[in-house]
Coordinates of C-alpha atoms in Angstrom, one line a residue:
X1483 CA 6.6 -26.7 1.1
X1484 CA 5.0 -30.0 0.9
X1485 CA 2.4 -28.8 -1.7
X1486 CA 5.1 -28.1 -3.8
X1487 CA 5.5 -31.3 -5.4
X1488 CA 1.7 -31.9 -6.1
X1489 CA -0.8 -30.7 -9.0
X1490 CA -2.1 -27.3 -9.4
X1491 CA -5.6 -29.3 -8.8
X1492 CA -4.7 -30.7 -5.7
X1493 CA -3.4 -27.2 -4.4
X1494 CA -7.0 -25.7 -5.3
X1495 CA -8.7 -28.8 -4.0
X1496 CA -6.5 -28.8 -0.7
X1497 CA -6.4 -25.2 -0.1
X1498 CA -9.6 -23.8 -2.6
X1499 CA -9.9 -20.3 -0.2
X1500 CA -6.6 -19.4 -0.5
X1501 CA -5.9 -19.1 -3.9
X1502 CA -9.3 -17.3 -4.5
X1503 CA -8.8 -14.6 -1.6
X1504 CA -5.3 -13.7 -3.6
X1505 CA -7.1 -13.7 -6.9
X1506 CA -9.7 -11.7 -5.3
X1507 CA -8.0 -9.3 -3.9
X1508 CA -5.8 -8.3 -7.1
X1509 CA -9.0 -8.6 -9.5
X1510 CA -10.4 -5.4 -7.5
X1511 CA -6.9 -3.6 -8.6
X1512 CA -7.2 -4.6 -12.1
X1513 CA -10.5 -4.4 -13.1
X1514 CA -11.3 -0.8 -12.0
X1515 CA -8.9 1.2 -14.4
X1516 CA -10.1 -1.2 -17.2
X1517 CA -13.7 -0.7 -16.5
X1518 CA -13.3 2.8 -16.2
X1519 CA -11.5 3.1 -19.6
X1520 CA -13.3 0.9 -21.4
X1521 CA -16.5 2.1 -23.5
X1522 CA -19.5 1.6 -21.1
X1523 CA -23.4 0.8 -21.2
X1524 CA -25.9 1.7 -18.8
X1525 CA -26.9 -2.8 -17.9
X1526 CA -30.5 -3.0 -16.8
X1527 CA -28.8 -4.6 -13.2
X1528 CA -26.3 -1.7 -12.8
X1529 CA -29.1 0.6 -13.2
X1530 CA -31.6 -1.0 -11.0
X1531 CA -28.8 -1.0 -8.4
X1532 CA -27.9 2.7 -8.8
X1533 CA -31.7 3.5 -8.4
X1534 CA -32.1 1.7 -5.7
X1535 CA -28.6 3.7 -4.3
X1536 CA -30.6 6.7 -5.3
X1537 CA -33.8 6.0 -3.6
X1538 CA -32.7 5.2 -0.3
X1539 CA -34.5 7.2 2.6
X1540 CA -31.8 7.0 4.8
X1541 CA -29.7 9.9 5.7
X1542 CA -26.9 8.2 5.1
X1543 CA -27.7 6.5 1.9
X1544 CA -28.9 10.0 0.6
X1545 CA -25.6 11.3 1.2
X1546 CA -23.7 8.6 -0.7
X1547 CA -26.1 9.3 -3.7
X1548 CA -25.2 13.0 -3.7
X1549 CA -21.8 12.1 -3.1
X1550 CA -21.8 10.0 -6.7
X1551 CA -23.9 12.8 -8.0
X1552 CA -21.0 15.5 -7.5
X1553 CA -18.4 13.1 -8.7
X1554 CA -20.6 11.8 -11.9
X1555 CA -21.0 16.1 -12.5
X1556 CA -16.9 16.8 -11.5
X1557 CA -15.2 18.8 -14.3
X1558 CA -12.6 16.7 -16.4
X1559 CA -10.6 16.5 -19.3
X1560 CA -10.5 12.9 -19.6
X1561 CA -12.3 11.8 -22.6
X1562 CA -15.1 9.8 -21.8
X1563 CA -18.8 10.2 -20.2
X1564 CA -17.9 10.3 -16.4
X1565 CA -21.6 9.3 -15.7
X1566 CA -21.2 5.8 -17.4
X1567 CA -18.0 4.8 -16.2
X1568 CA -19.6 6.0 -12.6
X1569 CA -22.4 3.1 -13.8
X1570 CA -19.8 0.2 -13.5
X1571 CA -18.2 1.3 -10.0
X1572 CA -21.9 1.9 -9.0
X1573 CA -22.7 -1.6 -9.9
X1574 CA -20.0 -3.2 -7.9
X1575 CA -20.0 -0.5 -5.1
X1576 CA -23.4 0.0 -4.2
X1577 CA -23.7 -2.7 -1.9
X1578 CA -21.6 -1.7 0.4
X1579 CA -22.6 1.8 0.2
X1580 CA -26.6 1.5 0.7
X1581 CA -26.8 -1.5 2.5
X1582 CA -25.9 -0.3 6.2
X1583 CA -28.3 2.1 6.1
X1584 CA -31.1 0.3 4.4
X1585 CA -30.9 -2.6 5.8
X1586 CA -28.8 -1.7 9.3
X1587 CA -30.6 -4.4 11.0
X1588 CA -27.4 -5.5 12.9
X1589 CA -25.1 -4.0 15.0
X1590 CA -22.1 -4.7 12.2
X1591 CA -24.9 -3.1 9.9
X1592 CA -25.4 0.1 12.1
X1593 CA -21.5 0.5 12.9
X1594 CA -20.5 0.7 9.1
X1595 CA -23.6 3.3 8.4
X1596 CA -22.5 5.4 11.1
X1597 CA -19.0 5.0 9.5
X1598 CA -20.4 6.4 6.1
X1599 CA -22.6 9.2 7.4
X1600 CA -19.4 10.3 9.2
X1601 CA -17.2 10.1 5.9
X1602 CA -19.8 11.0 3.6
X1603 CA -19.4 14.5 1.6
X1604 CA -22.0 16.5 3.6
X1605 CA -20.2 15.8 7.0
X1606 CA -16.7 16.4 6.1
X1607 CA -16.7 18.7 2.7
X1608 CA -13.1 19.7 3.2
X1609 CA -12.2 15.7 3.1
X1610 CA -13.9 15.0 -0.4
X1611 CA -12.0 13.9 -3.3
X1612 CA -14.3 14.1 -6.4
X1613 CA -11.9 11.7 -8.7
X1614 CA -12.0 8.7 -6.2
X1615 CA -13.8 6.6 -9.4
X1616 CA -9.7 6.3 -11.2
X1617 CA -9.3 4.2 -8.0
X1618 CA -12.2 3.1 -6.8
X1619 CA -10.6 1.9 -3.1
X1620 CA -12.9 2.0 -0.3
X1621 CA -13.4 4.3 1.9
X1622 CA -14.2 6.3 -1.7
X1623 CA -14.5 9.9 -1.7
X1624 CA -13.8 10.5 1.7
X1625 CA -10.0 11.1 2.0
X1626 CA -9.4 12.0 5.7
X1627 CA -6.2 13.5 6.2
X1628 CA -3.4 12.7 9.0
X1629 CA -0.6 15.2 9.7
X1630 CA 2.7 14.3 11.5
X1631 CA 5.8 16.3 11.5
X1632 CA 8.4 13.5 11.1
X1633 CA 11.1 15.5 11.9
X1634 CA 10.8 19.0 13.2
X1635 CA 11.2 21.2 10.2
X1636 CA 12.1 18.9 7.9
X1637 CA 10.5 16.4 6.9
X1638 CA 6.4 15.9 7.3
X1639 CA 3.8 13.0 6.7
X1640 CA 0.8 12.7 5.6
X1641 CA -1.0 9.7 6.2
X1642 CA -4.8 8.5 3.8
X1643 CA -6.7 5.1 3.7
X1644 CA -6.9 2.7 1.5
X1645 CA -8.2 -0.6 0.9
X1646 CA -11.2 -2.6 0.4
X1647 CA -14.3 -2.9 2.6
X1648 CA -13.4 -2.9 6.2
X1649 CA -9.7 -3.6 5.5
X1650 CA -8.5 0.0 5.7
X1651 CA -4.8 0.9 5.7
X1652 CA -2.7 4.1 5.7
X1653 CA -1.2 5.2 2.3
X1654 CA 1.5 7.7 3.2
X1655 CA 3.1 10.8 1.5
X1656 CA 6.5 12.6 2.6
X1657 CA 7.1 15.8 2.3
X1658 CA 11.0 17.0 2.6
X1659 CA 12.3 20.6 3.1
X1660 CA 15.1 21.5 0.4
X1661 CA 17.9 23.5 1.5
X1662 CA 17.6 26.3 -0.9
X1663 CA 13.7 27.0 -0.1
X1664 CA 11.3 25.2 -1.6
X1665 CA 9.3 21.3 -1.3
X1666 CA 10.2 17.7 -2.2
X1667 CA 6.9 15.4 -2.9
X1668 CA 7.0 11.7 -2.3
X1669 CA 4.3 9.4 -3.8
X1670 CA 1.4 12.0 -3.5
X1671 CA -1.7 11.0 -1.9
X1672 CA -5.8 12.6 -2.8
X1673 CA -5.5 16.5 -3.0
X1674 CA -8.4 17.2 -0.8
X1675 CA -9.1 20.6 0.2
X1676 CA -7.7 19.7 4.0
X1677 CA -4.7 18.3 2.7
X1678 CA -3.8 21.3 0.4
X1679 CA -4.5 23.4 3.1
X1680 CA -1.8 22.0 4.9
X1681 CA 0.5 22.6 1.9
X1682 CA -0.3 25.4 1.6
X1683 CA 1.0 26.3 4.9
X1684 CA 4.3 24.5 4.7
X1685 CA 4.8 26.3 1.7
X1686 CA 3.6 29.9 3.4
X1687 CA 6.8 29.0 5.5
X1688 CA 9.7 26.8 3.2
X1689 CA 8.6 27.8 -0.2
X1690 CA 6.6 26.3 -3.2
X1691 CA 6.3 22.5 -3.9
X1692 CA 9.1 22.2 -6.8
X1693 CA 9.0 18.5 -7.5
X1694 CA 6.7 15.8 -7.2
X1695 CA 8.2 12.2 -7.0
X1696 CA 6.6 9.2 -7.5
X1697 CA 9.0 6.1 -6.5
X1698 CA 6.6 3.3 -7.3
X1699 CA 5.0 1.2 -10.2
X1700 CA 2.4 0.4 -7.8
X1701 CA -1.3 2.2 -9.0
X1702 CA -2.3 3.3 -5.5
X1703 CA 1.1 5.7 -5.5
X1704 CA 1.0 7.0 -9.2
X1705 CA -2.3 8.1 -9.6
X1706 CA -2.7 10.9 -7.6
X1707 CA 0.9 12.4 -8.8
X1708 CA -1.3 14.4 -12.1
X1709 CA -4.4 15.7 -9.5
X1710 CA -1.7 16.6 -7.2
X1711 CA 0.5 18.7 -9.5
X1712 CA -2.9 20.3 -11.2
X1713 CA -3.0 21.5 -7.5
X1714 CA 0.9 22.6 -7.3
X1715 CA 1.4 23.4 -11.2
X1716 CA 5.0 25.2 -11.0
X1717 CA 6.2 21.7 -9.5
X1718 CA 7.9 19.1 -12.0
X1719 CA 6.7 15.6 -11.5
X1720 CA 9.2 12.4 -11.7
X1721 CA 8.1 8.7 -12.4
X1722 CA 10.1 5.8 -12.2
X1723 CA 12.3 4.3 -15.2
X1724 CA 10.1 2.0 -17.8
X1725 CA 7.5 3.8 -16.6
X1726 CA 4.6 0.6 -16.3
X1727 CA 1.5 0.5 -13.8
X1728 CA 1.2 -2.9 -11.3
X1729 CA -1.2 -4.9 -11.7
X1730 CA -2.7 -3.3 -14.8
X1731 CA -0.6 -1.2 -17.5
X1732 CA -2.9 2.1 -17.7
X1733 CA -1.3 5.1 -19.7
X1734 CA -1.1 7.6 -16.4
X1735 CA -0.2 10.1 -18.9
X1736 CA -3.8 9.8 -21.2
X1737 CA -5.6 8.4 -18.2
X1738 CA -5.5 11.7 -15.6
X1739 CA -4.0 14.2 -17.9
X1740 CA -3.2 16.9 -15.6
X1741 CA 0.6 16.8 -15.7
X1742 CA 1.9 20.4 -16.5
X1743 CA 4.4 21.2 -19.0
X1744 CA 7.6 19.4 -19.5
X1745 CA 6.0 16.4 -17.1
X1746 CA 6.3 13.7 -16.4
X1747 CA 9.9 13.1 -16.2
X1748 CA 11.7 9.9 -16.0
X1749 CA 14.2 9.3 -12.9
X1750 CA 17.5 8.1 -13.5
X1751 CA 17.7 4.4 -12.1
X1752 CA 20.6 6.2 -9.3
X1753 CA 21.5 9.6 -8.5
X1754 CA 24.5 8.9 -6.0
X1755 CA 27.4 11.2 -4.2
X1756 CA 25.9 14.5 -5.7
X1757 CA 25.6 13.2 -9.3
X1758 CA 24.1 15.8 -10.7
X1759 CA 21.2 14.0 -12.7
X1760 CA 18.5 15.5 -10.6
X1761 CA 17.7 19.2 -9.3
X1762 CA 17.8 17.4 -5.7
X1763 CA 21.2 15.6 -6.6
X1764 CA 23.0 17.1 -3.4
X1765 CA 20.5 17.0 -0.7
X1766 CA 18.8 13.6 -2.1
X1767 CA 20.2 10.6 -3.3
X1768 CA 18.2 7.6 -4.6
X1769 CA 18.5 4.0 -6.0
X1770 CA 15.7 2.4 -8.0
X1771 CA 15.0 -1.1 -7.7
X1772 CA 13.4 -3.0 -10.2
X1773 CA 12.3 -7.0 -10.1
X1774 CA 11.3 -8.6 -13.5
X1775 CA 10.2 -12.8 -13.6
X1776 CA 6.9 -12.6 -14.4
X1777 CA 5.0 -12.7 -17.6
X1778 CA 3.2 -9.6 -16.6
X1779 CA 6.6 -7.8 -18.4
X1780 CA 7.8 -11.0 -20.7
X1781 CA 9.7 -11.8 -18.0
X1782 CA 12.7 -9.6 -18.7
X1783 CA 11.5 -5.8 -17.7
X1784 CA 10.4 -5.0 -14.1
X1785 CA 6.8 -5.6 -12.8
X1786 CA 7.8 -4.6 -9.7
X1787 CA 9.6 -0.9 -8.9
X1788 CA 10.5 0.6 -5.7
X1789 CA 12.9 3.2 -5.3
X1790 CA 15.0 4.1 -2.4
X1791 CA 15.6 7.8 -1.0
X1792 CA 18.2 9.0 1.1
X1793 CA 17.9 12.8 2.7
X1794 CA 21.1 13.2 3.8
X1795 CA 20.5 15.9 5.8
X1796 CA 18.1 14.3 8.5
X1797 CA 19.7 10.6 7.9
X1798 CA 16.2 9.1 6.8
X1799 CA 15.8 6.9 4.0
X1800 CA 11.9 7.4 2.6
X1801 CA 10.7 4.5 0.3
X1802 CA 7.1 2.8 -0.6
X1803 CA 6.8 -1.3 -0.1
X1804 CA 9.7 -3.2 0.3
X1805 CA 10.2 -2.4 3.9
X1806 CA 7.4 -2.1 7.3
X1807 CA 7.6 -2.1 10.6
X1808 CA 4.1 -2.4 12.4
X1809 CA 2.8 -1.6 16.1
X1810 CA 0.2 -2.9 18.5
X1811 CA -1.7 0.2 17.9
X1812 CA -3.4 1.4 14.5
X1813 CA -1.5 4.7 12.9
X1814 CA -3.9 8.0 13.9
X1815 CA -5.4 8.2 10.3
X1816 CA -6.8 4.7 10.9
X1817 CA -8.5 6.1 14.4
X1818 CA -10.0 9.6 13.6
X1819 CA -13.3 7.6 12.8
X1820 CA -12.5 4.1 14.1
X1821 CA -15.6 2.3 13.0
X1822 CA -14.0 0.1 10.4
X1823 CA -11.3 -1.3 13.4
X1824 CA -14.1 -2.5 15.3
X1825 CA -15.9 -4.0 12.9
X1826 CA -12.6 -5.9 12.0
X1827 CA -12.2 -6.4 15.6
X1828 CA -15.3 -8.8 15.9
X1829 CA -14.3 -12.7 16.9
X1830 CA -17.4 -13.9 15.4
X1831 CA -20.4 -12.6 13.6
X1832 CA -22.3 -9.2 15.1
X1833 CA -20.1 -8.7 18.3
X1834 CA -18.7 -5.3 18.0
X1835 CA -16.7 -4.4 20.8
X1836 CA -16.8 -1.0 22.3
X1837 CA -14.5 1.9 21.1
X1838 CA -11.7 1.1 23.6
X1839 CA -8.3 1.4 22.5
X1840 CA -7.9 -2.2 23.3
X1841 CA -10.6 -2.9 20.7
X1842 CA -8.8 -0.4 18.2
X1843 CA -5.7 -2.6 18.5
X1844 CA -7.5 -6.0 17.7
X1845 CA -9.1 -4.6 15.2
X1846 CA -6.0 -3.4 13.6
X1847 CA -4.1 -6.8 14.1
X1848 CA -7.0 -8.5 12.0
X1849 CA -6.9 -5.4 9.3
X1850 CA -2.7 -6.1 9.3
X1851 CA -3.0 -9.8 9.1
X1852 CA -5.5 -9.7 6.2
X1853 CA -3.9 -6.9 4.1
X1854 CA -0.3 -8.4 4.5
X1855 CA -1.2 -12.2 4.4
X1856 CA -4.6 -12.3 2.1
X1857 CA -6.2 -15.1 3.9
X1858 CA -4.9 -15.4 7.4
X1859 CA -4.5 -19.2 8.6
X1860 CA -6.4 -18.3 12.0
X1861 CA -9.6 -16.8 10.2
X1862 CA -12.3 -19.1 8.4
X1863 CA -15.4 -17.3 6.7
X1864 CA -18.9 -18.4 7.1
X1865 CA -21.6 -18.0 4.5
X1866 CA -24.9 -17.6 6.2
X1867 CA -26.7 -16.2 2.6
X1868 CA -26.7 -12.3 2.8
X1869 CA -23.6 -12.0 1.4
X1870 CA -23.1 -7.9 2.1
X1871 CA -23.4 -8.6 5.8
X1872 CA -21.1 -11.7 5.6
X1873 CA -18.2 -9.5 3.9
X1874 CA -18.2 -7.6 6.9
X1875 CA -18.8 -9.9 9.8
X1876 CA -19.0 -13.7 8.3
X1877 CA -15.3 -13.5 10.1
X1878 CA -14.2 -16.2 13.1
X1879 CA -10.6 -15.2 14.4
X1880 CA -9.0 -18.4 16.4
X1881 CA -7.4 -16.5 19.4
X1882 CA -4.1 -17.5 17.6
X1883 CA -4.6 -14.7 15.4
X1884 CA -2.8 -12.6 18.0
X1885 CA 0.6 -14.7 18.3
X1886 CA 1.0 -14.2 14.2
X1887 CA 0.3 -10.7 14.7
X1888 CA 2.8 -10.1 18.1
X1889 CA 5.2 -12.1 15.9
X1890 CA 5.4 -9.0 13.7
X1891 CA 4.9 -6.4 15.5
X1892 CA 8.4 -7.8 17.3
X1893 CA 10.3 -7.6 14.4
X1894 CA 12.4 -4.4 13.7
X1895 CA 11.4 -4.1 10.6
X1896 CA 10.3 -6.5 7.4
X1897 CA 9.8 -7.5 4.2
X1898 CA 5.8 -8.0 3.0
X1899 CA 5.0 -11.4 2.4
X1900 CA 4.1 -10.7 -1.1
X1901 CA 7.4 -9.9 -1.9
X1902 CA 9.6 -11.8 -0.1
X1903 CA 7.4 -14.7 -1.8
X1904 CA 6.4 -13.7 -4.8
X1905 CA 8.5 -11.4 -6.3
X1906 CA 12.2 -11.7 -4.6
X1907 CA 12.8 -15.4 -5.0
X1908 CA 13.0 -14.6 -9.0
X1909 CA 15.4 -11.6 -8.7
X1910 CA 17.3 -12.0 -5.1
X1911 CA 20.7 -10.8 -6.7
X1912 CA 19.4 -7.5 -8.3
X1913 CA 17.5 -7.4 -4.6
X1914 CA 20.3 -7.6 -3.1
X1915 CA 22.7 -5.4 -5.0
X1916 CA 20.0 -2.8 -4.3
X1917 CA 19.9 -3.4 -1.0
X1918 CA 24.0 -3.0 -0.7
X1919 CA 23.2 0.9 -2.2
X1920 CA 20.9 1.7 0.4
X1921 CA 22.8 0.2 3.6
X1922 CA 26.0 2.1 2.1
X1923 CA 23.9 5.4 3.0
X1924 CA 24.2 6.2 7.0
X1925 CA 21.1 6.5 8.0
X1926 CA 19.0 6.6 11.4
X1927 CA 15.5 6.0 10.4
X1928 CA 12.9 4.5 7.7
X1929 CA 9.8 6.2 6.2
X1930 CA 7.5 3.8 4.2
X1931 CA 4.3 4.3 2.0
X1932 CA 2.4 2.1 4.5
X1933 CA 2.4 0.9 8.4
X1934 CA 4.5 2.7 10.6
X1935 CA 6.5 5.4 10.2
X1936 CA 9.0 6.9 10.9
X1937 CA 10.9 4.2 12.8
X1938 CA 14.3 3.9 14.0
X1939 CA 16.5 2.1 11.7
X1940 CA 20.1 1.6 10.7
X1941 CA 22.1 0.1 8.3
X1942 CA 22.5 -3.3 9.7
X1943 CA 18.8 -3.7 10.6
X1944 CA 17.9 -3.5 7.0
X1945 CA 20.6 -5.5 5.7
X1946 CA 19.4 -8.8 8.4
X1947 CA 15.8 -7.9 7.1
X1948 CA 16.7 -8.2 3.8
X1949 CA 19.1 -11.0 3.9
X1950 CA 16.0 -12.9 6.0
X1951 CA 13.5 -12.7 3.3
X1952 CA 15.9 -13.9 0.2
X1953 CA 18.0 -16.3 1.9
X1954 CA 15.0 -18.4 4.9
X1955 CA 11.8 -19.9 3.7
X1956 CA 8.4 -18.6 3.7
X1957 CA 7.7 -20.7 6.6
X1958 CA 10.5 -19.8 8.7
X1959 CA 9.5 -15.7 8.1
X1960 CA 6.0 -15.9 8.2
X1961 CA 4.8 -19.7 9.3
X1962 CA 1.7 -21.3 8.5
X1963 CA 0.0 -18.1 7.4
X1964 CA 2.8 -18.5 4.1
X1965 CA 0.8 -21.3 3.0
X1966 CA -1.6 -19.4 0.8
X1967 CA 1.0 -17.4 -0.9
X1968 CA 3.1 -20.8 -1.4
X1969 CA -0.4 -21.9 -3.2
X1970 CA -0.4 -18.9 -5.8
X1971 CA 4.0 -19.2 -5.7
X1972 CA 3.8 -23.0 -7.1
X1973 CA 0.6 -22.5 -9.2
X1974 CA 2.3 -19.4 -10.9
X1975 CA 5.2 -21.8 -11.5
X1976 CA 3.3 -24.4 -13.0
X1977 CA 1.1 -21.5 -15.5
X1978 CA 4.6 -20.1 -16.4
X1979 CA 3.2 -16.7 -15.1
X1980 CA 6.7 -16.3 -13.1
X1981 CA 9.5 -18.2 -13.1
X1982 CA 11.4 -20.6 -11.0
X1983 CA 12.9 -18.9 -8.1
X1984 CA 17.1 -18.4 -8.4
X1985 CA 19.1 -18.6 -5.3
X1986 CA 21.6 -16.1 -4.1
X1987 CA 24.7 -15.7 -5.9
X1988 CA 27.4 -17.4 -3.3
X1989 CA 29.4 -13.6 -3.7
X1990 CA 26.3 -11.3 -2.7
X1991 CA 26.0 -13.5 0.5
X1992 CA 26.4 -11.4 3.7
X1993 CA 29.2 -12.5 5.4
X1994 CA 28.4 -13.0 9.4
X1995 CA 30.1 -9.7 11.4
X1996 CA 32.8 -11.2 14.2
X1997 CA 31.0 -11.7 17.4
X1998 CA 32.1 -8.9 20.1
X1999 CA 33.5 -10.6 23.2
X2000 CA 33.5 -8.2 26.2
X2001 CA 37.2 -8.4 27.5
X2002 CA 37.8 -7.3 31.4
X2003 CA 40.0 -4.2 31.8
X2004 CA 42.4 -6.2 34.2
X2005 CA 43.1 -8.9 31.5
X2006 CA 46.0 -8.0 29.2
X2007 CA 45.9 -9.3 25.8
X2008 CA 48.9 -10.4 24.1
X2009 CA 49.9 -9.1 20.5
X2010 CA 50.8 -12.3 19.3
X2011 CA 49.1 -15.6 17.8
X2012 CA 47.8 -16.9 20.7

């Protein structure tokens, strides 16, 4: 890009936003497990803001209250005081938990308290996960649970949000039948009473869970795996090789200690053609991939770790981030209280839309655009002063918005921007290799941790989707909206936080397939040169 041969002071003078939404957004991943592990004291600002949490009169805001209460009292093993790590997320959370209701002088205002009183703890008991504070992601507590059956008596999904404020996207976990009776786990999501009630059927039916498998460094997928298995002891639980947390290294192990005996395990980095290095070994096969380049891991060991999954039986390959496919319409877990999607659907400050499924789809555009890209190019924020309403509406959406998002919603599948920027420029041949394992398997469709899924898929799709993001530009996959990401690409550079991207060895390169030219059945096609 052009800003690539100026000063990191001219890219923050030129571009200022951009860089701070990306910080932003990966300071709320990092500091939450460090503030929770770290000794705490009650500040005289955290506790005026809990009190006033406390002392709200709403119905709402009462709820929230209780709902800390329950989680500050929730039983634990980990050692520290569970009411003064609650003190920090309090601090930083209260805002956006009291505010609609004390102050829901706005329609925004009113739309997000209705949102809480409908996801608080008194509404929806059965939806309430009391150890929300290791992960502190909004919507909190409330862990509403979406059931699909992905394919008929195989292979189920269940679909969670995640994310931060109104920016609300499904976290998925798969669940795979084994052939000899019996449950395979994939990235574990909260173990709410609803959800383990739905276990607990599939298991009524194919047998116990026996193995809980976590394919991701990423937080967000780990830390549920030690609640879940307190839930399902008699499974074994498996973590990826080099076992290392993204963003922030926290010790799963010490940090939610309820792994039974003999767990965690380690998974090989491949279990191929019945290899038999895991229990699963001839129903499963998998291929990890890991990226290193950044000084997060001295540049050498991987920061980023996604591994791939191939059920041979159904021809599905189940995996977390490196591929998505999204659609016009948000997934049901996203609409079973659709408050957030209309706030996100505003154009411009306090015009929510009605509940129409039109509005549910513009509202899930926005919430893809800002959770994939970070600071979208068709967005700008206004600061009018009351900076808990502004987080929620202080948005104005050129109507461009919706080219960038029909743009990916038209692709068969992709790469995220975040790593086909950040992370796969530094390591495109082990990215590649990788992706060589996975297009070797035959398969027919894709489950991912986020966005849609399942969708169709084969071989050769992946292989152009993959091939796009190492070998084009940022501009050419994801146009002006790469710009911010290009920002925190070049600064990183100049920091030495990663390192200069490599190209593509000329070998890995995917050679073009011959085009097929359709020949008419009357013409007669001589065997020799010509």
């Amino acid at each position: 890009s052009s800003s690539s041969s100026s000063s990191p002071r001219e890219r923050r003078r030129r571009h200022p936003q951009s860089v701070t939404v990306v910080v932003m957004f990966a300071s709320s991943f990092a500091c939450a497990p460090a503030s929770v592990r770290a000794p705490t004291r009650r500040s005289h600002k955290a506790h005026k803001m809990m009190t006033m949490a406390t002392s709200s009169s709403s119905s709402s805001s009462s709820s929230r209250a209780q709902d800390a209460q329950d989680a500050a009292n929730a039983p634990s093993s980990v050692g520290f005081n569970r009411r003064q790590a609650l003190t920090a997320i309090g601090a930083a959370a209260s805002t956006f938990v009291r505010a609609p209701a004390a102050f829901a002088s706005s329609a925004v205002e009113a739309t997000q308290a209705s949102y809480f009183a409908a996801t608080s703890k008194a509404a929806a008991p059965e939806r309430w996960y009391p150890y929300w504070w290791a992960l502190p992601l909004a919507p909190y507590g409330s862990k509403t649970t979406a059931v699909a059956e992905a394919v008929p008596g195989e292979v189920w999904t269940f679909d969670q949000l995640q994310g931060l404020l109104d920016v609300l996207v499904n976290v998925r976990m798969t669940v795979a039948r084994l052939e000899g009776g019996g449950l395979w786990v994939h990235n574990p999501v909260a173990p709410t009473p609803e959800l383990v009630k739905e276990m607990r059927a599939l298991e009524a039916k194919y047998g116990k869970v026996k193995h809980i498998v976590v394919g991701s460094a990423a937080i967000e997928h780990k830390i549920y795996s030690g609640p879940f298995s307190k839930a399902f002891p008699n499974a074994d639980v498996w973590l990826p090789p080099k076992n290392w947390t993204f963003p922030v290294d926290v010790p799963l192990e010490s940090y939610v200690p309820f792994y039974p005996e003999g767990s965690p395990k380690t998974l090989p980095e491949t279990s191929l053609n019945g290899e038999p290095n895991v229990p699963w070994a001839n129903e499963i096969e998998h291929a990890v991939l890991q990226v290193g380049g950044s000084s997060l891991r001295n540049f050498k060991d991987p920061w980023f770790v996604d591994t791939a999954f191939y059920l041979k039986r159904t021809k599905t390959v189940v995996l977390t981030d490196v591929m998505e496919k999204v659609s016009q319409q948000a997934p049901p877990v996203c609409q079973i209280n659709p408050q957030p999607l209309l706030v996100r659907a505003m154009d411009e400050p306090d015009k929510v839309p009605a509940n129409t499924s039109q509005a549910r789809s513009d509202g899930w555009g926005k919430t893809v655009l800002f959770g994939l890209l970070f600071n979208p190019a068709a967005v700008e924020f206004k600061f009018s002063g009351n900076l808990g309403k502004d987080l929620l509406d202080g948005f104005v959406w050129d109507p461009s918005w919706r080219e960038d998002f029909d743009a990916l919603v038209a692709r068969p599948m992709f790469v995220p921007p975040i790593l086909a920027v950040l992370a796969f420029p530094r390591r495109r041949d082990e990215v590649k290799r990788w992706s060589n394992i996975v297009t070797s398997w035959d398969f027919e469709s894709i489950i991912p941790s986020h966005l849609d899924g399942p969708f169709a898929a084969t071989p050769e799709q992946f292989t152009a989707a993959i091939d796009f993001a190492l070998m084009s530009t940022p501009y050419e996959q994801f146009g002006r909206n790469a710009q911010p990401l290009l920002d925190v690409d070049a600064l990183s550079v100049d920091l030495k936080s990663l390192e200069v991207p490599k190209p593509l060895s000329p070998e890995l390169v995917t050679t073009p397939a011959p085009p097929v030219i359709d020949i008419p059945a009357d013409v007669v096609v001589s065997s020799g040169s010509e």
